[in-house]
Coordinates of C-alpha atoms and ligand atoms in Angstrom, one line a residue:
M103 CA 123.4 100.3 110.9
T104 CA 126.3 97.6 110.5
M105 CA 127.9 96.3 107.4
N106 CA 129.4 92.8 107.2
A107 CA 131.2 92.6 104.3
Q108 CA 131.2 88.5 104.4
E109 CA 127.4 88.6 105.2
S110 CA 126.1 90.9 102.6
R111 CA 127.4 92.3 99.4
V112 CA 126.8 95.7 97.6
V113 CA 126.6 96.1 94.1
G114 CA 126.6 99.5 92.6
G115 CA 126.4 100.9 95.9
V116 CA 123.1 98.9 96.4
P117 CA 123.1 96.5 99.5
T118 CA 121.8 93.0 98.4
G119 CA 121.0 91.6 101.7
L120 CA 117.8 91.7 103.9
L121 CA 117.5 94.6 106.4
I122 CA 116.5 93.0 109.4
G123 CA 117.0 95.1 112.7
G124 CA 119.4 97.7 111.5
E125 CA 122.1 94.9 109.8
W126 CA 122.4 93.7 106.1
R127 CA 122.4 89.8 106.2
R128 CA 122.3 87.2 103.6
A129 CA 119.0 84.7 104.1
R130 CA 119.2 81.9 106.4
S131 CA 119.3 79.4 103.5
G132 CA 121.9 81.4 101.5
N133 CA 119.8 81.3 98.6
E134 CA 119.7 84.7 96.2
L135 CA 117.2 85.7 94.0
K136 CA 118.4 86.9 90.1
V137 CA 117.1 90.3 88.9
E138 CA 116.5 90.6 85.2
D139 CA 116.8 93.4 83.1
P140 CA 113.6 93.5 80.9
A141 CA 115.3 94.9 77.7
T142 CA 117.6 92.1 77.4
G143 CA 116.4 89.6 79.6
E144 CA 119.8 89.5 81.2
V145 CA 120.5 89.1 84.9
I146 CA 121.6 92.3 86.5
A147 CA 122.2 91.4 89.8
S148 CA 121.4 88.6 92.8
V149 CA 119.8 89.8 96.0
A150 CA 119.3 87.5 99.4
D151 CA 116.1 85.4 98.7
A152 CA 114.6 85.3 102.1
G153 CA 112.5 82.5 103.8
P154 CA 109.6 82.8 105.9
D155 CA 112.3 82.6 108.9
D156 CA 113.9 85.3 107.5
A157 CA 110.6 87.2 107.7
L158 CA 109.9 85.9 111.3
D159 CA 113.4 87.8 112.2
A160 CA 112.0 91.1 110.4
L161 CA 108.9 91.0 112.4
E162 CA 110.7 90.7 115.6
A163 CA 113.0 93.2 114.7
A164 CA 110.1 95.6 114.0
T165 CA 108.2 94.5 117.3
R166 CA 111.1 95.1 119.6
A167 CA 111.7 98.6 118.0
Q168 CA 107.6 99.6 117.7
A169 CA 107.6 101.2 121.4
S170 CA 110.3 103.4 121.1
W171 CA 109.9 104.3 117.3
A172 CA 105.9 105.6 118.7
A173 CA 107.6 107.4 121.6
T174 CA 109.8 109.7 119.4
A175 CA 108.9 113.1 119.2
P176 CA 107.0 113.6 116.0
R177 CA 109.5 116.6 114.7
F178 CA 112.5 113.6 115.1
R179 CA 110.6 111.4 112.6
A180 CA 109.7 114.5 110.3
E181 CA 113.1 115.3 110.2
I182 CA 114.2 111.6 109.1
L183 CA 111.6 111.9 106.4
R184 CA 112.5 115.2 105.3
S185 CA 116.1 114.2 105.3
A186 CA 115.5 111.3 103.0
Y187 CA 113.6 113.4 100.9
E188 CA 116.6 115.3 100.1
K189 CA 119.1 112.5 100.0
I190 CA 116.6 110.7 97.2
M191 CA 116.8 114.2 95.3
A192 CA 120.3 114.5 95.7
Q193 CA 120.7 110.8 93.9
Q194 CA 117.6 111.1 91.5
E195 CA 119.8 110.0 88.5
E196 CA 121.3 107.2 89.8
L197 CA 118.4 106.0 91.3
A198 CA 116.5 106.3 88.1
L199 CA 119.0 104.5 86.1
L200 CA 118.7 101.4 88.7
M201 CA 114.9 101.8 88.3
T202 CA 115.3 101.6 84.4
L203 CA 117.5 98.7 84.5
E204 CA 115.2 96.4 86.7
M205 CA 112.1 97.5 85.5
G206 CA 112.7 98.5 82.1
K207 CA 110.9 102.3 82.0
P208 CA 112.6 105.0 80.0
V209 CA 114.9 106.9 82.5
A210 CA 113.2 110.1 82.2
E211 CA 110.3 108.6 83.3
S212 CA 112.4 107.1 86.2
K213 CA 113.5 110.4 87.2
G214 CA 109.7 111.3 87.0
E215 CA 108.9 108.6 89.7
V216 CA 111.8 109.4 91.7
A217 CA 110.5 112.4 92.0
Y218 CA 107.0 111.4 92.8
A219 CA 108.5 109.0 95.3
A220 CA 110.7 111.3 97.3
E221 CA 107.3 113.7 97.4
F222 CA 105.8 111.0 99.6
F223 CA 108.3 111.5 102.2
R224 CA 108.2 115.2 102.0
W225 CA 104.8 115.3 102.4
F226 CA 104.2 113.2 105.2
S227 CA 107.2 114.5 107.1
E228 CA 105.0 117.8 107.0
E229 CA 102.0 115.6 107.8
A230 CA 104.0 113.8 111.2
V231 CA 103.9 117.1 113.3
R232 CA 99.9 117.5 112.2
I233 CA 98.8 113.9 114.1
K234 CA 95.6 115.8 116.1
G235 CA 92.9 114.2 118.6
E236 CA 89.7 116.3 119.4
Y237 CA 88.0 117.3 122.8
Y238 CA 84.5 118.3 122.5
R239 CA 81.4 118.2 124.9
S240 CA 78.6 115.6 124.3
P241 CA 74.8 116.1 123.2
D242 CA 73.6 115.9 126.8
G243 CA 76.1 118.1 128.2
L244 CA 77.4 116.0 131.0
T245 CA 80.6 114.5 129.5
K246 CA 83.3 115.5 127.5
V247 CA 84.7 113.3 124.6
L248 CA 88.1 113.3 124.1
T249 CA 90.0 111.6 120.9
S250 CA 93.6 110.4 120.5
R251 CA 95.8 109.0 117.8
S252 CA 98.3 106.4 118.2
P253 CA 100.3 104.1 115.6
V254 CA 98.5 100.8 114.9
G255 CA 101.8 98.8 115.1
P256 CA 104.3 96.4 113.4
S257 CA 103.3 97.3 109.2
Y258 CA 103.6 94.8 106.5
M259 CA 104.1 96.3 103.2
I260 CA 103.5 94.4 100.0
T261 CA 104.6 96.6 96.5
P262 CA 104.3 95.8 93.0
W263 CA 107.1 96.0 90.4
N264 CA 105.4 98.9 88.1
F265 CA 106.3 101.7 90.4
P266 CA 109.6 100.4 92.1
L267 CA 110.2 103.6 94.2
A268 CA 106.8 105.2 94.8
M269 CA 104.7 102.1 95.7
G270 CA 107.2 101.9 98.7
T271 CA 107.5 105.8 99.9
R272 CA 103.8 106.4 99.5
K273 CA 103.4 103.3 102.3
M274 CA 106.5 104.2 103.9
G275 CA 106.0 108.0 104.4
P276 CA 102.5 107.6 106.1
A277 CA 103.6 104.5 108.3
L278 CA 106.6 106.0 109.9
A279 CA 105.4 109.6 110.2
A280 CA 102.7 108.1 112.8
G281 CA 105.1 106.4 114.4
C282 CA 104.6 102.3 113.0
T283 CA 107.6 100.0 112.4
V284 CA 107.6 98.6 108.8
I285 CA 108.2 95.2 107.2
L286 CA 108.8 96.1 103.4
K287 CA 108.2 93.1 100.7
P288 CA 109.1 94.2 97.2
A289 CA 108.1 92.5 94.2
E290 CA 110.7 89.7 93.2
Q291 CA 111.5 91.3 89.8
T292 CA 112.4 94.9 91.4
P293 CA 114.0 94.6 94.6
L294 CA 117.3 96.7 94.0
C295 CA 115.0 100.2 94.2
S296 CA 113.9 99.3 98.0
L297 CA 117.1 98.3 99.0
A298 CA 118.4 101.4 97.5
L299 CA 116.0 103.3 99.6
G300 CA 116.4 101.5 102.9
S301 CA 120.3 102.7 102.6
I302 CA 119.0 106.1 101.9
L303 CA 116.6 105.9 105.0
I304 CA 119.1 104.2 107.2
D305 CA 121.7 107.2 106.3
A306 CA 119.1 109.7 107.4
G307 CA 118.9 108.3 110.9
L308 CA 116.2 105.6 110.9
P309 CA 116.8 103.8 114.0
A310 CA 117.5 100.2 114.1
G311 CA 114.7 97.7 113.3
V312 CA 112.4 100.6 112.6
L313 CA 112.1 99.5 108.4
N314 CA 113.0 96.3 107.5
I315 CA 113.4 94.7 104.2
V316 CA 112.7 91.2 103.2
T317 CA 113.2 90.4 98.9
T318 CA 112.1 86.9 98.3
S319 CA 110.9 84.5 95.4
Q320 CA 108.7 83.2 97.6
P321 CA 105.8 85.9 98.8
G322 CA 103.1 83.5 99.5
E323 CA 105.1 81.3 102.3
V324 CA 106.7 84.2 103.5
T325 CA 103.5 86.5 103.8
D326 CA 101.2 83.5 105.5
R327 CA 104.3 83.3 108.3
L328 CA 103.9 86.8 108.7
I329 CA 100.2 87.2 108.6
D330 CA 99.6 84.2 111.0
D331 CA 102.1 86.1 113.7
A332 CA 99.5 88.3 116.2
R333 CA 102.5 90.9 116.4
L334 CA 101.7 91.9 113.1
R335 CA 98.8 94.8 113.4
K336 CA 98.7 96.2 109.6
L337 CA 98.9 94.6 106.0
S338 CA 99.0 97.2 103.2
F339 CA 99.2 95.7 99.8
T340 CA 99.3 97.0 96.4
G341 CA 99.1 94.8 93.5
S342 CA 96.1 92.5 91.7
T343 CA 92.6 92.0 93.0
E344 CA 93.1 88.5 93.0
V345 CA 96.1 88.5 95.0
G346 CA 94.6 91.0 97.5
K347 CA 90.9 89.2 98.0
M348 CA 93.3 86.0 99.1
L349 CA 95.2 88.3 101.7
M350 CA 92.2 89.4 102.9
R351 CA 90.7 86.3 103.5
K352 CA 94.0 84.9 105.4
A353 CA 94.3 88.8 107.2
S354 CA 90.6 87.8 108.9
T355 CA 92.5 85.3 111.4
N356 CA 94.3 88.2 113.5
L357 CA 92.2 91.0 112.3
L358 CA 94.8 93.1 110.5
R359 CA 94.0 96.8 109.6
L360 CA 94.3 96.6 105.9
S361 CA 94.7 98.9 103.0
M362 CA 94.2 97.9 99.8
E363 CA 95.3 99.3 96.5
L364 CA 94.2 96.9 93.5
G365 CA 93.6 96.5 89.8
G366 CA 92.2 99.2 87.4
N367 CA 90.3 99.2 84.3
A368 CA 90.0 102.8 83.8
P369 CA 87.5 104.5 81.3
L370 CA 88.5 107.7 79.6
I371 CA 85.5 109.4 78.2
V372 CA 86.1 112.1 75.4
F373 CA 82.8 114.0 75.3
S374 CA 81.1 115.7 72.4
D375 CA 82.3 119.1 73.7
A376 CA 85.6 118.5 74.4
D377 CA 89.0 119.8 73.1
L378 CA 91.1 117.9 71.4
D379 CA 94.0 119.8 71.9
K380 CA 93.4 118.4 75.6
A381 CA 91.9 115.1 75.0
V382 CA 94.6 113.5 73.0
P383 CA 97.7 114.3 74.7
G384 CA 95.9 113.3 78.0
A385 CA 94.6 110.1 76.6
I386 CA 98.5 109.2 75.1
F387 CA 99.7 110.3 78.7
A388 CA 96.8 108.3 80.5
K389 CA 97.8 105.2 78.3
M390 CA 101.2 105.2 77.9
R391 CA 102.7 106.2 81.2
N392 CA 104.7 103.7 82.0
G393 CA 104.5 101.6 78.9
G394 CA 100.7 101.3 80.0
E395 CA 102.1 99.1 82.9
A396 CA 100.0 101.4 85.4
C397 CA 97.0 100.6 87.8
T398 CA 95.8 104.0 86.7
S399 CA 96.6 103.1 82.9
A400 CA 93.6 104.1 80.4
N401 CA 92.1 100.4 79.9
R402 CA 88.9 101.9 77.7
I403 CA 88.8 104.7 75.5
L404 CA 85.2 105.8 74.9
V405 CA 84.7 108.7 72.4
H406 CA 81.5 110.2 71.1
K407 CA 80.5 109.5 67.7
D408 CA 81.0 113.1 66.5
L409 CA 85.0 113.3 67.4
A410 CA 85.7 109.5 67.4
G411 CA 87.2 109.5 63.9
A412 CA 89.2 112.9 64.2
F413 CA 90.3 111.5 67.9
T414 CA 91.2 108.0 66.7
E415 CA 93.2 109.3 63.6
R416 CA 95.1 112.1 65.9
L417 CA 95.6 109.4 68.5
S418 CA 97.2 106.5 66.0
D419 CA 99.3 109.0 64.4
E420 CA 101.0 110.0 67.4
L421 CA 101.4 106.4 68.9
S422 CA 102.5 105.0 65.6
K423 CA 105.4 108.0 66.2
M424 CA 106.3 106.7 69.7
K425 CA 110.1 105.6 70.2
V426 CA 110.1 102.0 71.3
A427 CA 113.5 101.1 73.0
R428 CA 115.6 100.0 76.0
G429 CA 114.7 102.8 78.7
T430 CA 118.4 103.7 78.7
V431 CA 118.6 104.8 75.0
T432 CA 118.4 108.7 74.7
G433 CA 114.8 109.8 73.4
A434 CA 113.6 106.5 74.2
Q435 CA 109.7 106.8 75.2
V436 CA 108.1 103.1 75.9
G437 CA 110.3 100.8 77.2
P438 CA 109.8 97.1 77.4
L439 CA 107.0 95.0 79.2
I440 CA 107.9 93.6 82.7
D441 CA 108.2 90.0 81.2
Q442 CA 107.4 87.2 79.0
D443 CA 103.9 86.5 80.9
A444 CA 103.1 90.1 80.6
L445 CA 104.0 89.8 77.1
I446 CA 101.7 86.5 76.6
K447 CA 98.8 88.3 77.9
V448 CA 98.9 91.4 76.1
T449 CA 99.4 89.3 73.2
G450 CA 96.5 87.2 74.1
L451 CA 94.1 90.3 74.7
L452 CA 95.0 91.8 71.1
E453 CA 94.2 88.2 69.5
D454 CA 90.7 87.9 71.5
A455 CA 89.8 91.6 70.4
T456 CA 90.6 91.2 66.3
A457 CA 88.8 87.8 66.4
A458 CA 85.6 89.5 67.8
G459 CA 85.7 92.2 65.3
G460 CA 88.6 95.1 66.5
K461 CA 90.4 96.7 64.0
V462 CA 94.2 97.5 64.5
L463 CA 95.0 101.1 63.5
T464 CA 98.3 101.0 64.5
G465 CA 100.9 98.7 66.3
G466 CA 99.3 95.0 67.0
S467 CA 102.7 93.1 67.4
R468 CA 105.6 92.4 69.1
I469 CA 108.8 94.5 68.4
G470 CA 111.9 92.5 68.0
E471 CA 113.0 89.2 69.3
S472 CA 114.9 90.1 72.7
G473 CA 113.2 92.1 75.5
Y474 CA 109.6 92.4 76.1
F475 CA 108.9 95.1 73.5
Y476 CA 105.4 95.5 72.2
A477 CA 104.2 98.1 69.6
P478 CA 102.0 101.4 71.0
T479 CA 98.5 100.3 69.5
V480 CA 95.3 101.6 68.8
I481 CA 92.5 99.0 67.8
A482 CA 89.2 100.2 67.1
G483 CA 85.5 98.6 67.0
V484 CA 85.9 96.2 69.7
P485 CA 82.7 94.6 71.4
R486 CA 82.3 95.7 75.0
S487 CA 82.5 91.9 75.7
A488 CA 85.9 91.5 74.1
R489 CA 88.4 90.4 77.0
I490 CA 90.3 93.5 76.2
F491 CA 87.4 95.6 77.9
R492 CA 87.1 93.3 80.9
E493 CA 90.3 92.7 82.1
E494 CA 93.5 95.0 82.9
I495 CA 95.8 95.1 79.6
F496 CA 98.6 96.4 81.3
G497 CA 100.7 97.4 78.2
P498 CA 100.5 100.1 75.4
V499 CA 97.6 99.1 73.7
A500 CA 94.6 101.7 73.5
P501 CA 91.1 100.1 72.7
V502 CA 88.3 103.0 71.1
Y503 CA 85.0 102.8 71.7
T504 CA 82.3 104.9 70.3
F505 CA 79.1 106.2 72.3
D506 CA 76.1 107.9 71.0
D507 CA 75.4 110.0 74.4
D508 CA 76.3 110.8 78.0
D509 CA 73.9 108.3 79.5
E510 CA 75.5 105.4 77.3
A511 CA 79.0 106.7 78.2
Y512 CA 78.6 106.4 82.0
S513 CA 77.1 103.1 81.6
V514 CA 79.9 101.6 79.9
A515 CA 82.4 103.4 82.1
N516 CA 80.8 101.6 84.9
D517 CA 80.3 98.4 83.8
T518 CA 83.5 96.8 85.2
N519 CA 83.9 95.4 88.9
Y520 CA 86.9 97.7 89.2
G521 CA 86.8 101.3 90.4
L522 CA 90.2 103.4 90.6
V523 CA 89.9 106.1 88.2
S524 CA 88.3 107.8 85.6
Y525 CA 89.4 110.3 83.2
I526 CA 86.7 112.8 81.3
F527 CA 87.6 115.5 79.1
T528 CA 84.7 118.1 78.5
E529 CA 84.6 122.2 77.9
S530 CA 81.5 122.2 80.2
F531 CA 81.5 123.0 83.8
K532 CA 78.2 120.8 84.5
R533 CA 79.1 117.9 82.7
V534 CA 82.3 117.6 85.2
H535 CA 80.0 117.8 87.8
Q536 CA 77.6 115.1 86.7
A537 CA 80.7 113.0 85.6
I538 CA 82.3 113.1 89.2
D539 CA 78.8 112.1 90.7
A540 CA 78.0 109.4 88.1
L541 CA 81.4 107.4 87.7
Q542 CA 82.0 105.0 90.2
S543 CA 85.5 105.4 91.1
G544 CA 87.7 106.7 93.6
M545 CA 89.5 109.4 91.7
V546 CA 88.5 111.4 88.4
G547 CA 91.0 113.0 85.9
V548 CA 89.4 116.5 84.4
N549 CA 90.7 117.1 81.4
Q550 CA 94.2 115.6 82.4
G551 CA 95.6 111.9 82.2
L552 CA 97.4 112.4 85.4
V553 CA 96.2 112.1 89.1
S554 CA 99.0 111.0 90.9
N555 CA 100.2 113.5 93.6
A556 CA 101.3 112.9 97.0
A557 CA 99.2 115.7 98.4
A558 CA 96.2 114.0 96.8
P559 CA 94.2 110.6 98.6
F560 CA 95.0 107.8 95.9
G561 CA 92.7 105.0 95.7
G562 CA 89.7 103.4 94.7
V563 CA 86.1 101.3 95.4
K564 CA 84.6 98.4 94.5
H565 CA 87.6 95.8 93.1
S566 CA 90.0 98.4 93.1
G567 CA 90.1 98.5 96.9
F568 CA 90.0 100.6 100.0
G569 CA 92.0 103.0 101.9
R570 CA 94.0 105.9 100.6
E571 CA 97.4 106.6 100.3
G572 CA 98.6 110.4 100.0
G573 CA 97.0 113.6 101.1
F574 CA 95.5 114.2 104.7
E575 CA 94.0 110.8 104.6
G576 CA 96.9 108.8 104.2
I577 CA 98.4 108.9 107.6
N578 CA 95.2 107.6 109.3
E579 CA 95.8 104.3 107.5
Y580 CA 98.4 104.2 110.2
L581 CA 96.7 105.5 113.1
D582 CA 94.1 104.2 115.7
V583 CA 91.6 106.3 117.5
K584 CA 91.4 105.9 120.8
Y585 CA 88.5 107.9 122.9
A586 CA 88.1 108.6 126.6
A587 CA 84.9 109.4 128.3
L588 CA 85.4 112.3 130.5
N589 CA 83.4 112.8 133.4
L590 CA 84.3 116.3 134.7
S591 CA 81.4 117.1 137.0
Ligands
NAD725 P1 100.6 90.9 91.9 O1 99.4 90.7 92.8 O2 100.7 89.5 91.3 O3 102.0 91.3 92.9 C1 102.0 92.4 93.6 C2 102.8 92.1 95.1 O4 102.5 91.0 95.4 C3 104.2 91.5 94.7 O5 105.3 91.9 95.3 C4 104.3 90.0 94.7 O6 105.6 89.4 95.3 C5 103.3 89.7 96.0 N1 102.4 88.6 95.9 C6 102.3 87.7 94.7 N2 101.7 86.8 95.4 C7 101.5 86.8 96.6 C8 101.0 86.1 97.8 N3 100.7 84.5 97.3 N4 101.0 86.0 98.9 C9 101.4 87.6 98.8 N5 102.4 88.4 98.3 C10 102.0 88.0 96.8 O7 100.5 92.1 91.1 P2 101.8 92.5 89.8 O8 101.5 91.8 88.4 O9 102.8 92.1 90.4 O10 101.6 94.0 89.6 C11 100.3 94.4 89.0 C12 99.2 94.8 89.6 O11 99.1 95.7 90.6 C13 98.0 95.2 88.9 O12 96.8 94.5 89.2 C14 98.0 96.7 89.1 O13 96.8 97.6 88.7 C15 98.1 96.8 90.7 N6 98.6 98.0 90.8 C16 97.6 98.9 92.1 C17 98.0 99.9 92.6 C18 97.2 100.9 92.9 O14 97.5 101.9 93.6 N7 95.8 100.6 93.0 C19 99.3 100.4 91.7 C20 100.4 99.8 91.4 C21 99.7 98.4 90.7

């Protein structure tokens, strides 16, 4: 890697340029993108603002590096990922602070995300050396079937702002392990963590051009230029269902391999036999992790009528005690929403829900005048037709719905186009199995409000997308299967 001070700056140890072909450089236009602290609305840094021509430079670099990267020994790729894992963990505190400054979540949560993000590099360093093929006899006994797996090729990754580090490593880990070169485009609100990650991977020995990073305020123009170029072979997108569908249509031109990690509208079901000592903390975690700004966030809390009173009271009590503050403040549990648009959206959903008959039990309003803080909120008695049940809330608001029996719970839970994750709380072994079968989601959390784990296949069904990140499945998103028919007679 070369770093030319005139071409690119470094702020607080983080490069602010584009990473292209192993060099940090400014955008061709010289434009810069401002990064805001959502707790204050103040600008904390400026980074290069790439245009479509810069993106093509990145694709050129990724294409040039592809063949030699694919030819490296799996162990070589594995050791770079392993070294990057260790470097991330060695900088856990600094990266957590950076994350909090650009995204807002409390530092303790940022530290958790740094460790979660690093795990994808550790996991895929272990998977890089286990890319397998098969060899077997065909049913008629006359030929042999030989399969092998090869990297898909240059891969473009678009990530959202809500998990600024982990959404990148969850894609890059398997892609790099498989032997694909990468162009990473982080969200415009949170480019700094990705730039820090780029620097770490270069320090870990990643060859020039294998990872390229384009930060931009024009995601549409930059992406269109890349998708239109036949050298790109894969698009992995995490973000809203709306943008994902639009990208799928565009990706048909060059028939790109696709992974789509899209929005969610998770139901959390508290069955009649649930243990409230598990269900209440589980619901708080599923709802309040990342301040509710997670695709996995519990969007609809469905509670059996026999437990509804006690559950709702305990949930409201706990949420009303949570400390809402700038993420750097000691003991902060809930940071600000990401921006003004998010605040307007959450406020609008609450207004619609109360107009429809919902009763606010705690919270229900913005906190303070600066930054985008919103009080942890519980609202009950909302009809199923309200927007808050149909749309992703993406904020610290918990709507509670009371059901009479299991069939009603499943019917309400599945009454959505989304299908990312569901959570259930029950002490019955039989119900656990029934629920896993009945719920239309890619993941089910049982008696816990967290499913994310580098060793597990993360992903959705229906309008939450397709493809899996993490687990044994994750690397296959970046591998093509090649089959040879062998006549050995
Ligand atoms: P978003 O779709 O607006 O943005 C996500 C990314 O897409 C950003 O990098 C953005 O720059 C880019 N983008 C926006 N418009 C684009 C365009 N026209 N062409 C190309 N790229 C474009 O979503 P958001 O509001 O930033 O993120 C929140 C969404 O992400 C939620 O819906 C959430 O559920 C989803 N999400 C899903 C997962 C998952 O794994 N399923 C994880 C995290 C977030």
